[in-house]
mmCIF file of C-alpha atoms in Angstrom:
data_model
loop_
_atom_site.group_PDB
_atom_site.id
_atom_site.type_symbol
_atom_site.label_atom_id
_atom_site.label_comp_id
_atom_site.label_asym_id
_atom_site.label_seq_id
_atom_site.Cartn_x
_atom_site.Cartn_y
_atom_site.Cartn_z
ATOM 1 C CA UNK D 1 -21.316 -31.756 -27.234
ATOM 2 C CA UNK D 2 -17.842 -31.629 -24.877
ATOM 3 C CA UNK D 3 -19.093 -29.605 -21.540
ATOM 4 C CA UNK D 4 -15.246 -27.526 -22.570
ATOM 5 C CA UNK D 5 -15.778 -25.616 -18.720
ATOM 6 C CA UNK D 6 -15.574 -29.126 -17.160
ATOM 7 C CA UNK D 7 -11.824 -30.343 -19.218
ATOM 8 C CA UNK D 8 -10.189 -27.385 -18.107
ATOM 9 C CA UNK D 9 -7.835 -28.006 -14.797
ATOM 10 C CA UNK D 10 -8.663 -25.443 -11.517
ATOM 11 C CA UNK D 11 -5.006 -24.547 -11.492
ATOM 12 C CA UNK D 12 -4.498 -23.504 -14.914
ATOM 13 C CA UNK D 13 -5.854 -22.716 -18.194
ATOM 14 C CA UNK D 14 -8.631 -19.912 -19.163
ATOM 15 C CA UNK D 15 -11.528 -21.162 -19.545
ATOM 16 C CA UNK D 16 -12.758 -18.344 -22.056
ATOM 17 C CA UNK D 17 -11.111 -15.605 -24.633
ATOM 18 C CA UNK D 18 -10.560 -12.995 -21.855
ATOM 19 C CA UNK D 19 -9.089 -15.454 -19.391
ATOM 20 C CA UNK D 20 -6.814 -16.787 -22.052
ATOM 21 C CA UNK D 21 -5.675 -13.021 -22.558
ATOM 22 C CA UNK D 22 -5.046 -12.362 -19.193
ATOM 23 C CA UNK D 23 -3.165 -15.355 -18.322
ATOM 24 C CA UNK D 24 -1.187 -14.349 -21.392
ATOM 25 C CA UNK D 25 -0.510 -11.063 -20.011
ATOM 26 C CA UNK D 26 0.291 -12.406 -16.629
ATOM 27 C CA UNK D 27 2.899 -14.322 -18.002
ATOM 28 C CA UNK D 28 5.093 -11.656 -19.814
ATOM 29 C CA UNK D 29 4.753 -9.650 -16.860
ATOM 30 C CA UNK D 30 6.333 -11.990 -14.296
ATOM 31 C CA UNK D 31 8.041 -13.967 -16.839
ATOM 32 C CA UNK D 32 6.876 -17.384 -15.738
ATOM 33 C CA UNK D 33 4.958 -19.900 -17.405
ATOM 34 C CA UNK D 34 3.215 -21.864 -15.144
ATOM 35 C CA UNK D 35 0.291 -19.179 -14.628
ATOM 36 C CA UNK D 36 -2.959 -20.898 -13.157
ATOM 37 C CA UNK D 37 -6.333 -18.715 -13.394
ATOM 38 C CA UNK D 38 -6.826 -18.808 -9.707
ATOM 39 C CA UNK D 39 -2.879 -17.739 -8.819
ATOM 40 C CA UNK D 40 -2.620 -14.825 -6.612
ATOM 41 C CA UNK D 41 -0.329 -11.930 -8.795
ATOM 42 C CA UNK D 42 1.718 -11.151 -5.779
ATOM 43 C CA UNK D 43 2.208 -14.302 -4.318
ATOM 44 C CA UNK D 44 3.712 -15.261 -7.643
ATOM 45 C CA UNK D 45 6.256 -11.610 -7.474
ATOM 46 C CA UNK D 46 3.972 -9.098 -8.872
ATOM 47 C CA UNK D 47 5.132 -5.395 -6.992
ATOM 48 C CA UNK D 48 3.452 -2.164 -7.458
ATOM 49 C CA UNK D 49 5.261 -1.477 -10.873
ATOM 50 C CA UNK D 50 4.402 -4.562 -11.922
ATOM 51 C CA UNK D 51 0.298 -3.979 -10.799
ATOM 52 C CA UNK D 52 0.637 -0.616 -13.113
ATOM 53 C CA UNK D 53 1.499 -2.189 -15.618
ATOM 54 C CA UNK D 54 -1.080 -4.817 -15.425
ATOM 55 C CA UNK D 55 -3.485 -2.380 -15.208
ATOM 56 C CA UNK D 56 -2.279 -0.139 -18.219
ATOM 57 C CA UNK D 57 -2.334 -3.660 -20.202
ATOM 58 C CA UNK D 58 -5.836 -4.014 -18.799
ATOM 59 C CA UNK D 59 -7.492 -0.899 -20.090
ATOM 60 C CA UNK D 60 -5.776 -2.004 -23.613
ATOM 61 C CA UNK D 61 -7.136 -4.621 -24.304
ATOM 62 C CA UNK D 62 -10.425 -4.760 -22.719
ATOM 63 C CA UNK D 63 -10.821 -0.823 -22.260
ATOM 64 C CA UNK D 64 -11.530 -1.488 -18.607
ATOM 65 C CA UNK D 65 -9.683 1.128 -16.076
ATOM 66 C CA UNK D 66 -9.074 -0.415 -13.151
ATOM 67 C CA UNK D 67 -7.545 0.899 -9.594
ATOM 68 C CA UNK D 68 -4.845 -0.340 -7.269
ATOM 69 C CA UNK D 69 -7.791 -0.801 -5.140
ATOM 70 C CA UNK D 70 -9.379 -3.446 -7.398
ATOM 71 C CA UNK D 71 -6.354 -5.273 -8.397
ATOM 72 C CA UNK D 72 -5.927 -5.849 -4.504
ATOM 73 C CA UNK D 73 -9.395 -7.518 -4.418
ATOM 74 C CA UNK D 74 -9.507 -8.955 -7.948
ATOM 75 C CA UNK D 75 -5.999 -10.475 -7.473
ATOM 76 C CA UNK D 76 -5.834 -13.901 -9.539
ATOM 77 C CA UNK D 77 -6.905 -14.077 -13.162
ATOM 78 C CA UNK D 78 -10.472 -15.657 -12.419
ATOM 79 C CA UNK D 79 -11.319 -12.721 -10.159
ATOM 80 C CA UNK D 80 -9.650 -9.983 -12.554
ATOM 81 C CA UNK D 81 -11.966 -11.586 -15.897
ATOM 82 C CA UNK D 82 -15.186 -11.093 -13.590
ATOM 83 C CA UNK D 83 -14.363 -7.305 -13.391
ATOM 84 C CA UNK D 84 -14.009 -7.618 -16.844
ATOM 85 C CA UNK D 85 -16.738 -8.852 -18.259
ATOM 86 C CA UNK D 86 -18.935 -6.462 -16.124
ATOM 87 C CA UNK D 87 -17.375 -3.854 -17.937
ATOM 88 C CA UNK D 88 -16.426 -1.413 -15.343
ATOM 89 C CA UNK D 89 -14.733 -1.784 -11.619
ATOM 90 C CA UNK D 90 -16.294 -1.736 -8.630
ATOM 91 C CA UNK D 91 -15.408 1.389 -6.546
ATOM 92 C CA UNK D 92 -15.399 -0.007 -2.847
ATOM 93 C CA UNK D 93 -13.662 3.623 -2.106
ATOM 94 C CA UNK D 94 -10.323 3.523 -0.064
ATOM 95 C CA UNK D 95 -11.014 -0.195 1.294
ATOM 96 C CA UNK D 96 -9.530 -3.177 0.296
ATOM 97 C CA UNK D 97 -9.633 -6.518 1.314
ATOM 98 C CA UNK D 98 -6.088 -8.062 0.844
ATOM 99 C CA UNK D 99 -7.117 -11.338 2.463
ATOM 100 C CA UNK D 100 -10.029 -12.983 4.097
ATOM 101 C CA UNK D 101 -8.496 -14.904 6.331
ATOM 102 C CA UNK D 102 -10.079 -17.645 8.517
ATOM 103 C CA UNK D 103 -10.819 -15.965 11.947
ATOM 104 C CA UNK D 104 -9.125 -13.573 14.461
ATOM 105 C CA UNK D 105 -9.119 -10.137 14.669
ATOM 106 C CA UNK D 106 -8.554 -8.061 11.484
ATOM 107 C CA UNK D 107 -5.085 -6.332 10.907
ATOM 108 C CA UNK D 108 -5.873 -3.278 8.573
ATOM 109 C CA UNK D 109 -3.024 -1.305 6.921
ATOM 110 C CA UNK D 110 -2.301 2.496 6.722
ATOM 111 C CA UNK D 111 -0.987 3.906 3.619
ATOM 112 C CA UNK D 112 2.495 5.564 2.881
ATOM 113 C CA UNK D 113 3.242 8.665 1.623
ATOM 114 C CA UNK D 114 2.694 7.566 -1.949
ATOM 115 C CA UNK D 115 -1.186 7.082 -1.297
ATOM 116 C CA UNK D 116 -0.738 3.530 -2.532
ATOM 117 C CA UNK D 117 -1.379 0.324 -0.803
ATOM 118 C CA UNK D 118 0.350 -2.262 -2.732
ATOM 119 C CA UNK D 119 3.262 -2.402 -0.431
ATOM 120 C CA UNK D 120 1.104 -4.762 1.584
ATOM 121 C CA UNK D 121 0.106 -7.783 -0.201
ATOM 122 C CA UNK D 122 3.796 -9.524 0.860
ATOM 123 C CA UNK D 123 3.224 -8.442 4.230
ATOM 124 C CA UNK D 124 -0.220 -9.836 4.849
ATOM 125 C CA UNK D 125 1.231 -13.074 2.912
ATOM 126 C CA UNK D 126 3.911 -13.065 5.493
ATOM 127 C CA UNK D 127 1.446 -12.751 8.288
ATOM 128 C CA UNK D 128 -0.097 -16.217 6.967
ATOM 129 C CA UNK D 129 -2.900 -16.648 4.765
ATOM 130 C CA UNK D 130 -4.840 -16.980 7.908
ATOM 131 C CA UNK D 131 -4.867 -13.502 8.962
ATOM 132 C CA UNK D 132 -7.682 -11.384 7.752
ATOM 133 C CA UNK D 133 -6.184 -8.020 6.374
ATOM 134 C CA UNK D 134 -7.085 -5.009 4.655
ATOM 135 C CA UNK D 135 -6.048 -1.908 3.589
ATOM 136 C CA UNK D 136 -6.890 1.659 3.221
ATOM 137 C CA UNK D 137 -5.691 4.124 0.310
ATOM 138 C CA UNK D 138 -5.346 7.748 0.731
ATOM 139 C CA UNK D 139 -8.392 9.854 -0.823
ATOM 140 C CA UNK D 140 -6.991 11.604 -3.930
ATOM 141 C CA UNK D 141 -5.634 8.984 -6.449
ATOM 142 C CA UNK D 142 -8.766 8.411 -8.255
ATOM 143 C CA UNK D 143 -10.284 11.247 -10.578
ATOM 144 C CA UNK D 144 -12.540 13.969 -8.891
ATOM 145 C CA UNK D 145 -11.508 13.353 -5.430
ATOM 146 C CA UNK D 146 -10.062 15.626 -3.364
ATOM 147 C CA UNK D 147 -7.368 14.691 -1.239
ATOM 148 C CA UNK D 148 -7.561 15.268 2.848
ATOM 149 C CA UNK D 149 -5.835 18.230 4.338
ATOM 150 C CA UNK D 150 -4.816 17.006 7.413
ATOM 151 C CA UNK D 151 -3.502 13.257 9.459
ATOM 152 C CA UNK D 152 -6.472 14.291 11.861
ATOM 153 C CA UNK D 153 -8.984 14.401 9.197
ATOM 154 C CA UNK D 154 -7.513 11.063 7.558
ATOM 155 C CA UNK D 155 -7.356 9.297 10.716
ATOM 156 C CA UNK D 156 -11.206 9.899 10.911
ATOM 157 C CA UNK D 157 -11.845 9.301 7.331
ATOM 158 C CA UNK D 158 -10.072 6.011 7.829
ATOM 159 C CA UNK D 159 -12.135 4.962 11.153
ATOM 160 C CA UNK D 160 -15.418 6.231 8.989
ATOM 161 C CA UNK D 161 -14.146 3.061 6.232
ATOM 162 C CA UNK D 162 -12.896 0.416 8.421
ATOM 163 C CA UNK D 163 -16.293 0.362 10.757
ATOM 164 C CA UNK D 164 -18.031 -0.926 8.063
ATOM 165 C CA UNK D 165 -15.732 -4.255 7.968
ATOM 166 C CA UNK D 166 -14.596 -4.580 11.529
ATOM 167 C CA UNK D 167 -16.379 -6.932 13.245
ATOM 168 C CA UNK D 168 -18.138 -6.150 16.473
ATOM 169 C CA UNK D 169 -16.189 -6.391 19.829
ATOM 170 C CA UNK D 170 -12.951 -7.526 17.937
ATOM 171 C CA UNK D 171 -9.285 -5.661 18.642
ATOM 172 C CA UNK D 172 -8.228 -3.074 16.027
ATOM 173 C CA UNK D 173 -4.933 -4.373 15.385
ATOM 174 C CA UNK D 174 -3.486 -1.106 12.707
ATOM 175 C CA UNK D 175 -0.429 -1.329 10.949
ATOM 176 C CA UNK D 176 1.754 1.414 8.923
ATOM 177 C CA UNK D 177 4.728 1.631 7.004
ATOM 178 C CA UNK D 178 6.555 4.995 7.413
ATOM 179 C CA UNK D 179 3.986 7.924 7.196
ATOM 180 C CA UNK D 180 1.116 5.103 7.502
ATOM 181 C CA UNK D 181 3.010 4.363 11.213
ATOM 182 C CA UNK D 182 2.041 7.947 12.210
ATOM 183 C CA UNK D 183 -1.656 7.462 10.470
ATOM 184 C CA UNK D 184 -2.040 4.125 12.648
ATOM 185 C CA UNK D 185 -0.541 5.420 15.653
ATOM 186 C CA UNK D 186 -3.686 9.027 15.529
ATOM 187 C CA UNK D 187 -6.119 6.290 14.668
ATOM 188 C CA UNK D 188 -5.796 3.900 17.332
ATOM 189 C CA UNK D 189 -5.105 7.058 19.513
ATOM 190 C CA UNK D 190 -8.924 8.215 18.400
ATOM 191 C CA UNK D 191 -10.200 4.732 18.677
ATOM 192 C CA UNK D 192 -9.152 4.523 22.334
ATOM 193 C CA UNK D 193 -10.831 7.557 22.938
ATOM 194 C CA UNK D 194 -14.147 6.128 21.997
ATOM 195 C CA UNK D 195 -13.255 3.639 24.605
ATOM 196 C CA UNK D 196 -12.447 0.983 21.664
ATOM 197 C CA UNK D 197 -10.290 -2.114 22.432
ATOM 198 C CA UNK D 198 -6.763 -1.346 20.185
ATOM 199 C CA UNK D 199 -4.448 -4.460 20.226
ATOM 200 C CA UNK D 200 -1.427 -3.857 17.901
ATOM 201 C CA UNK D 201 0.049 -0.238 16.717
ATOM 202 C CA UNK D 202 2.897 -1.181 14.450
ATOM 203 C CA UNK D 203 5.068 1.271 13.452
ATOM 204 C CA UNK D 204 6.928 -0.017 10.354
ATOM 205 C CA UNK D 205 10.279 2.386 10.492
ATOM 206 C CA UNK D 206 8.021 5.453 11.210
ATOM 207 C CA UNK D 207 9.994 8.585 13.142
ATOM 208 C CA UNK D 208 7.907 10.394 15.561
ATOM 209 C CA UNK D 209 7.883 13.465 13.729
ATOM 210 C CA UNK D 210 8.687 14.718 10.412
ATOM 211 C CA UNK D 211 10.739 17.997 10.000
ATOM 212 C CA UNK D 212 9.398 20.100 6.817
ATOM 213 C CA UNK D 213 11.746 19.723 4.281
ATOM 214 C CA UNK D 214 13.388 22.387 3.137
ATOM 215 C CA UNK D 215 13.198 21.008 -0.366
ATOM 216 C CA UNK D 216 10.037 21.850 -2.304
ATOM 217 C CA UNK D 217 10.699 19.420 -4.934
ATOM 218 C CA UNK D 218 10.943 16.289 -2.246
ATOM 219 C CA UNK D 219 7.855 14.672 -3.382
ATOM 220 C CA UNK D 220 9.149 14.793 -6.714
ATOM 221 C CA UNK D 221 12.631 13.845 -5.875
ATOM 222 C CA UNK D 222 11.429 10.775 -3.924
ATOM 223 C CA UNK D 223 8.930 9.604 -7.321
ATOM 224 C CA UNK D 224 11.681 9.859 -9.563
ATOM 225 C CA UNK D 225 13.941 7.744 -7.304
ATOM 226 C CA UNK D 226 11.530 5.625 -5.639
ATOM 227 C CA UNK D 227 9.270 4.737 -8.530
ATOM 228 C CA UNK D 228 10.549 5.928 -11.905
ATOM 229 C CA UNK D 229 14.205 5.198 -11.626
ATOM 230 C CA UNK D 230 15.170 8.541 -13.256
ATOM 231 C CA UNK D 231 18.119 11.134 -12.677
ATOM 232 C CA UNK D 232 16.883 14.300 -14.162
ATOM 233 C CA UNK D 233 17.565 18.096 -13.488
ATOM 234 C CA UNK D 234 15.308 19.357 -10.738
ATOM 235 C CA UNK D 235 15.435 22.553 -11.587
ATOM 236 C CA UNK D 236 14.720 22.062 -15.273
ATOM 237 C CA UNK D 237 11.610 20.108 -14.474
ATOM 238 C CA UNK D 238 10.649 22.624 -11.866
ATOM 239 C CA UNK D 239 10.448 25.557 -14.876
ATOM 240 C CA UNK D 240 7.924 23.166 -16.747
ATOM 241 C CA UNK D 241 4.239 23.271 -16.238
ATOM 242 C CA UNK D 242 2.540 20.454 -14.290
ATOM 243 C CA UNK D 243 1.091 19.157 -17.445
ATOM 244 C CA UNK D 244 3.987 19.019 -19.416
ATOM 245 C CA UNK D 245 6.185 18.009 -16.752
ATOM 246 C CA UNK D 246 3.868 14.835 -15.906
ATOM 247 C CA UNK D 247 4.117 14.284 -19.583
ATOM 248 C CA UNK D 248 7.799 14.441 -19.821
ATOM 249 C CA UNK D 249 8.148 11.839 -17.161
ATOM 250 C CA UNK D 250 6.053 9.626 -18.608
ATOM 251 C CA UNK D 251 7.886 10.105 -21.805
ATOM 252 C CA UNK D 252 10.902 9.607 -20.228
ATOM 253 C CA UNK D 253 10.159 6.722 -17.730
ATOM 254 C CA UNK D 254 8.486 4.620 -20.783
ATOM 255 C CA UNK D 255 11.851 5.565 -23.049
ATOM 256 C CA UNK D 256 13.819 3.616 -19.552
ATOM 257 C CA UNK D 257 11.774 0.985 -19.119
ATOM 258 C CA UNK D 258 10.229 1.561 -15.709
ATOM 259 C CA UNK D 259 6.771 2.574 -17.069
ATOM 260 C CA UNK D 260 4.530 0.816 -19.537
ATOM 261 C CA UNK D 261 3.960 2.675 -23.199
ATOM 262 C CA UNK D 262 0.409 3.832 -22.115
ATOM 263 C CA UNK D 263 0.720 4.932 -19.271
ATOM 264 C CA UNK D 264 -1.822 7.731 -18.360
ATOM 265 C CA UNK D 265 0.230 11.466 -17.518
ATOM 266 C CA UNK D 266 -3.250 12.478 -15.482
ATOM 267 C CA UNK D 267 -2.609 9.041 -12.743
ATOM 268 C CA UNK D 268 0.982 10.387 -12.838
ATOM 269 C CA UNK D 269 0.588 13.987 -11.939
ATOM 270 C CA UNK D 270 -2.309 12.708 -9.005
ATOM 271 C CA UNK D 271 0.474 10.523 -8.070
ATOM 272 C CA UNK D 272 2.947 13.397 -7.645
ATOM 273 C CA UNK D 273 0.605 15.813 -5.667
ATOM 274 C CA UNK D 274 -0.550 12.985 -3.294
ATOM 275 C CA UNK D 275 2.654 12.978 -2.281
ATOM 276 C CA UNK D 276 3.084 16.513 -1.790
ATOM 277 C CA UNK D 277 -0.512 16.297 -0.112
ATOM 278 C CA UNK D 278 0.502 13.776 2.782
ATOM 279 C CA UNK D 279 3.964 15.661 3.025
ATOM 280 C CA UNK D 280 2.057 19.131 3.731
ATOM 281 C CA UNK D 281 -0.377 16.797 6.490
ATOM 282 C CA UNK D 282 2.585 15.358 7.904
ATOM 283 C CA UNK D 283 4.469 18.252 8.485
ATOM 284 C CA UNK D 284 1.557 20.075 9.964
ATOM 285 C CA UNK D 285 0.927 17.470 12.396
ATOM 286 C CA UNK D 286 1.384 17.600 16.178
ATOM 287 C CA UNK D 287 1.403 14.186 17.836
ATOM 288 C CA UNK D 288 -0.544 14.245 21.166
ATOM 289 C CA UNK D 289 0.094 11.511 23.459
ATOM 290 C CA UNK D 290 -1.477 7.615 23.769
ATOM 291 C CA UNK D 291 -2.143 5.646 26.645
ATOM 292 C CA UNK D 292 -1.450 2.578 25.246
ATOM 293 C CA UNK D 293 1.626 0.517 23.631
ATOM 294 C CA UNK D 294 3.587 0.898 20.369
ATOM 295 C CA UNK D 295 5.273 -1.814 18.688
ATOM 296 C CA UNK D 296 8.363 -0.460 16.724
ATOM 297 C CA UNK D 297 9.506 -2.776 13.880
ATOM 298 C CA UNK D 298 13.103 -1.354 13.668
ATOM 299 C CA UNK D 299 15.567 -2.000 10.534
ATOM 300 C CA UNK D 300 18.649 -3.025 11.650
ATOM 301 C CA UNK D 301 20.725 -1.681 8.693
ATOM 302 C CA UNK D 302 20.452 1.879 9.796
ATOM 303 C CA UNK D 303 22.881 3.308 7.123
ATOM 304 C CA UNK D 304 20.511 5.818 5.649
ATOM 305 C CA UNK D 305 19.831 7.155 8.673
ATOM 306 C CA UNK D 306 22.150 9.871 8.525
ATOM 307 C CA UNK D 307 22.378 10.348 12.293
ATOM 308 C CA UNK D 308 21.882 8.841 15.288
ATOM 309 C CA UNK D 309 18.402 8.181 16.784
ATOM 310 C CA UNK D 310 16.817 5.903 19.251
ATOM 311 C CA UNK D 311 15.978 2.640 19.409
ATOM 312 C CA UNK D 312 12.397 3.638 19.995
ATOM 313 C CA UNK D 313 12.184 6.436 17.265
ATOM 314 C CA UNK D 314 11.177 8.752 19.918
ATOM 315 C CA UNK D 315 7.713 6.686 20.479
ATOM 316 C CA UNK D 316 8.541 6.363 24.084
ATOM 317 C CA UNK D 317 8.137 9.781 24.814
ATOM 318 C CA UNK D 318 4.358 9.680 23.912
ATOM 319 C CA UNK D 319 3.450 6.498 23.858
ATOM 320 C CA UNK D 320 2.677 4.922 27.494
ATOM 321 C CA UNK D 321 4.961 2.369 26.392
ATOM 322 C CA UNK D 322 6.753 1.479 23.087
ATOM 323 C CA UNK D 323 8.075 -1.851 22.093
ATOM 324 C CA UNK D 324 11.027 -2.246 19.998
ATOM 325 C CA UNK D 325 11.242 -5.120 17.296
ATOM 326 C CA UNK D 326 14.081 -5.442 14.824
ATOM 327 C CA UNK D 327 13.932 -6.420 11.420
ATOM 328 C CA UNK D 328 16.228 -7.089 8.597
ATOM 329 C CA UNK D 329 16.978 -4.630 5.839
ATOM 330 C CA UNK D 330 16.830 -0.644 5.238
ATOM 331 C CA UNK D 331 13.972 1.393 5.490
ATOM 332 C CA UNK D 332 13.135 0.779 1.636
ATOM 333 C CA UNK D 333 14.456 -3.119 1.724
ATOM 334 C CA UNK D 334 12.503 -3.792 4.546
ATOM 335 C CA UNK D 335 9.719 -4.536 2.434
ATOM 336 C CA UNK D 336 11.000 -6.105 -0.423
ATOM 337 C CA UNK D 337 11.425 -10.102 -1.000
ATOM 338 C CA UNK D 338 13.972 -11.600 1.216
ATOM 339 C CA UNK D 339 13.174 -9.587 4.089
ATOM 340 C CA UNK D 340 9.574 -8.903 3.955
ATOM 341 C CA UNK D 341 9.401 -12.397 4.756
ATOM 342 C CA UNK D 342 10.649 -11.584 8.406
ATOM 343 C CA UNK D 343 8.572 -8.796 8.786
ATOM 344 C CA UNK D 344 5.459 -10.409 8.529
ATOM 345 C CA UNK D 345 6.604 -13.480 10.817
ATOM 346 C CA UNK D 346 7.449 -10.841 13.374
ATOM 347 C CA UNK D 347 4.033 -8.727 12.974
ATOM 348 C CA UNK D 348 2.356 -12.031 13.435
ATOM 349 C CA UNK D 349 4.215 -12.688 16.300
ATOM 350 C CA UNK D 350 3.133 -9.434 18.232
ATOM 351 C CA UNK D 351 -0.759 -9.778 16.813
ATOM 352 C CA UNK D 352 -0.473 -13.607 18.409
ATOM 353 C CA UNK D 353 1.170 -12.060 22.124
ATOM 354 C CA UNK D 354 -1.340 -9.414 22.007
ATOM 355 C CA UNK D 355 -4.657 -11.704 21.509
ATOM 356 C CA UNK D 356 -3.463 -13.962 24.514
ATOM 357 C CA UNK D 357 -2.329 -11.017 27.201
ATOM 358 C CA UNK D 358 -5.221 -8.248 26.515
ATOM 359 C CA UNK D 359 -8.364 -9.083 28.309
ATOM 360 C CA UNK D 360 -12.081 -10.034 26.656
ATOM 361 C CA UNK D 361 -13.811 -7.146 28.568
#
């Protein structure tokens, strides 16, 4: 009898009927071919769309839900089949482990507004594979929880998670793009409170404050534009009930092609309130000063801008010293392929600087 396990190459082909599906699945999605079971999905181009969708196709076949959260640790097919065959998902909570890594201290990532973490897979590739990096998603997305009020009461939240990973005596070295800059910058603030030792506080495009909008539909403005692609009436999906209106989108979204079929109108409407949660927590904050230094990674296409502002973003003016590194792109290309590449080499760069000047003790 053929031991079938031991013909089957480590780079490619399932070795059993729900990694044959999956690799299947992997390769409509990103439209390639040469799928191996222990790929990572976003090393080969998978984005946040393309993780929903993944998911969606996930809970099809194999009637398995699954979380950003566990896509982020169960990223290649081998890894994604174990979750399957158990059945269920773990539920680590908010952490995730994008990357082991090999040594050095941890870099852990602050979400957006969106909630989401799956902005940061590219980055932390970017970084190296080296570099040991997690993540932290905003309580709220998942059914039955409650989302936090306030950045203070995230910022501890956050601190509460990340203890259990970080290992003893190392730097906390906290990254965030946009809102998640303000998140890192109150969390390294509380950190060196407790007399921790903070290395890098990267701001990724963040402003120092954010004015309330005088637009109640923003959050939904910014997920039709952002993430659905759609140009719809505000004010006739402002006259429709939350359920209906999450429906409608979905409808709508699946009709244009930037949503799969199945997609569930319950993870949509979450995904619209978290938004308008962390919009609410934003603009209720009041930023008290830090004693320590910011590192501003600045776009240098600042078209969007609408205005003039400073170099620093206004960090200067609280922080006891604010570093300003530009990058290429907008404040949405930033992070996209072809310039997310700089990013990371940059955030590397200051994680490197800081681990050689900032003292053992």
């Amino acid at each position: 009898m053929v031991n079938r396990e031991s013909t089957v190459p480590s780079t490619g082909l399932g070795r059993d009927g729900i990694e044959l599906q999956l690799s299947d699945v992997w390769r409509r999605l990103l439209n390639r071919t040469d799928i191996g079971i222990h790929d990572d999905f976003f090393s080969l181009g998978g984005h946040s769309l393309l993780a929903i969708r993944l998911t969606v196709e996930v809970r099809r076949l194999f009637q398995v839900d699954l979380s950003a959260a566990d896509l982020l640790s169960a990223a290649t097919v081998a890894e994604l089949a174990e979750i399957v065959r158990r059945g269920t998902a773990d539920r680590p909570g908010q952490l995730v482990r994008i990357q082991a890594g090999s040594g050095g201290s941890p870099v852990y990532a602050l979400p957006p507004v969106s909630g989401t973490v799956l902005l940061y897979p590219p980055i932390a590739r970017a970084m190296g594979r080296d570099q040991p990096f997690w993540a932290v998603q905003s309580v709220g997305l998942l059914p039955g929880e409650e989302p936090l009020s306030s950045i203070e009461e995230i910022s501890e939240a956050f601190i509460e998670q990340l203890s259990t990973v970080h290992p003893e005596g190392a730097e906390w070295n906290l990254i965030g793009y946009s809102m998640g800059g303000l998140l890192a910058y109150e969390t390294a603030r509380r950190l060196r409170e407790r007399g921790e030792r903070v290395g890098l506080v990267g701001l990724l495009d963040t402003r120092i404050t954010v004015e309330p909008s005088g637009d109640p539909d923003f959050a939904l403005r910014a997920l039709l534009w952002r993430g659905l692609k759609l140009d719809l009436d505000i004010d006739w999906l402002r006259g429709l009930d939350p359920d209906t209106r999450a429906a409608e989108l979905v409808r709508r979204a699946v009709a244009a092609g930037t949503m799969p079929a199945d997609f569930d109108a319950d993870r949509l409407r979450r995904m619209i309130d978290m938004y308008q949660f962390n919009l609410d927590a934003l603009a209720a904050y009041r930023i008290k000063p830090y004693d320590g230094t910011v590192t501003v990674f600045r776009v240098t296409d600042r078209s969007l801008e609408g205005g003039t502002l400073p170099d620093d973003l206004g960090w200067g003016d609280v922080a006891a010293r604010a570093v300003v590194c530009d990058v290429p792109g907008d404040h949405f290309t930033m992070v996209e392929p072809g310039q997310v590449e700089v990013l990371g080499r940059r955030l590397r760069e200051q994680v490197d600087l800081l681990d050689t000047v900032t003292p053992l003790t």
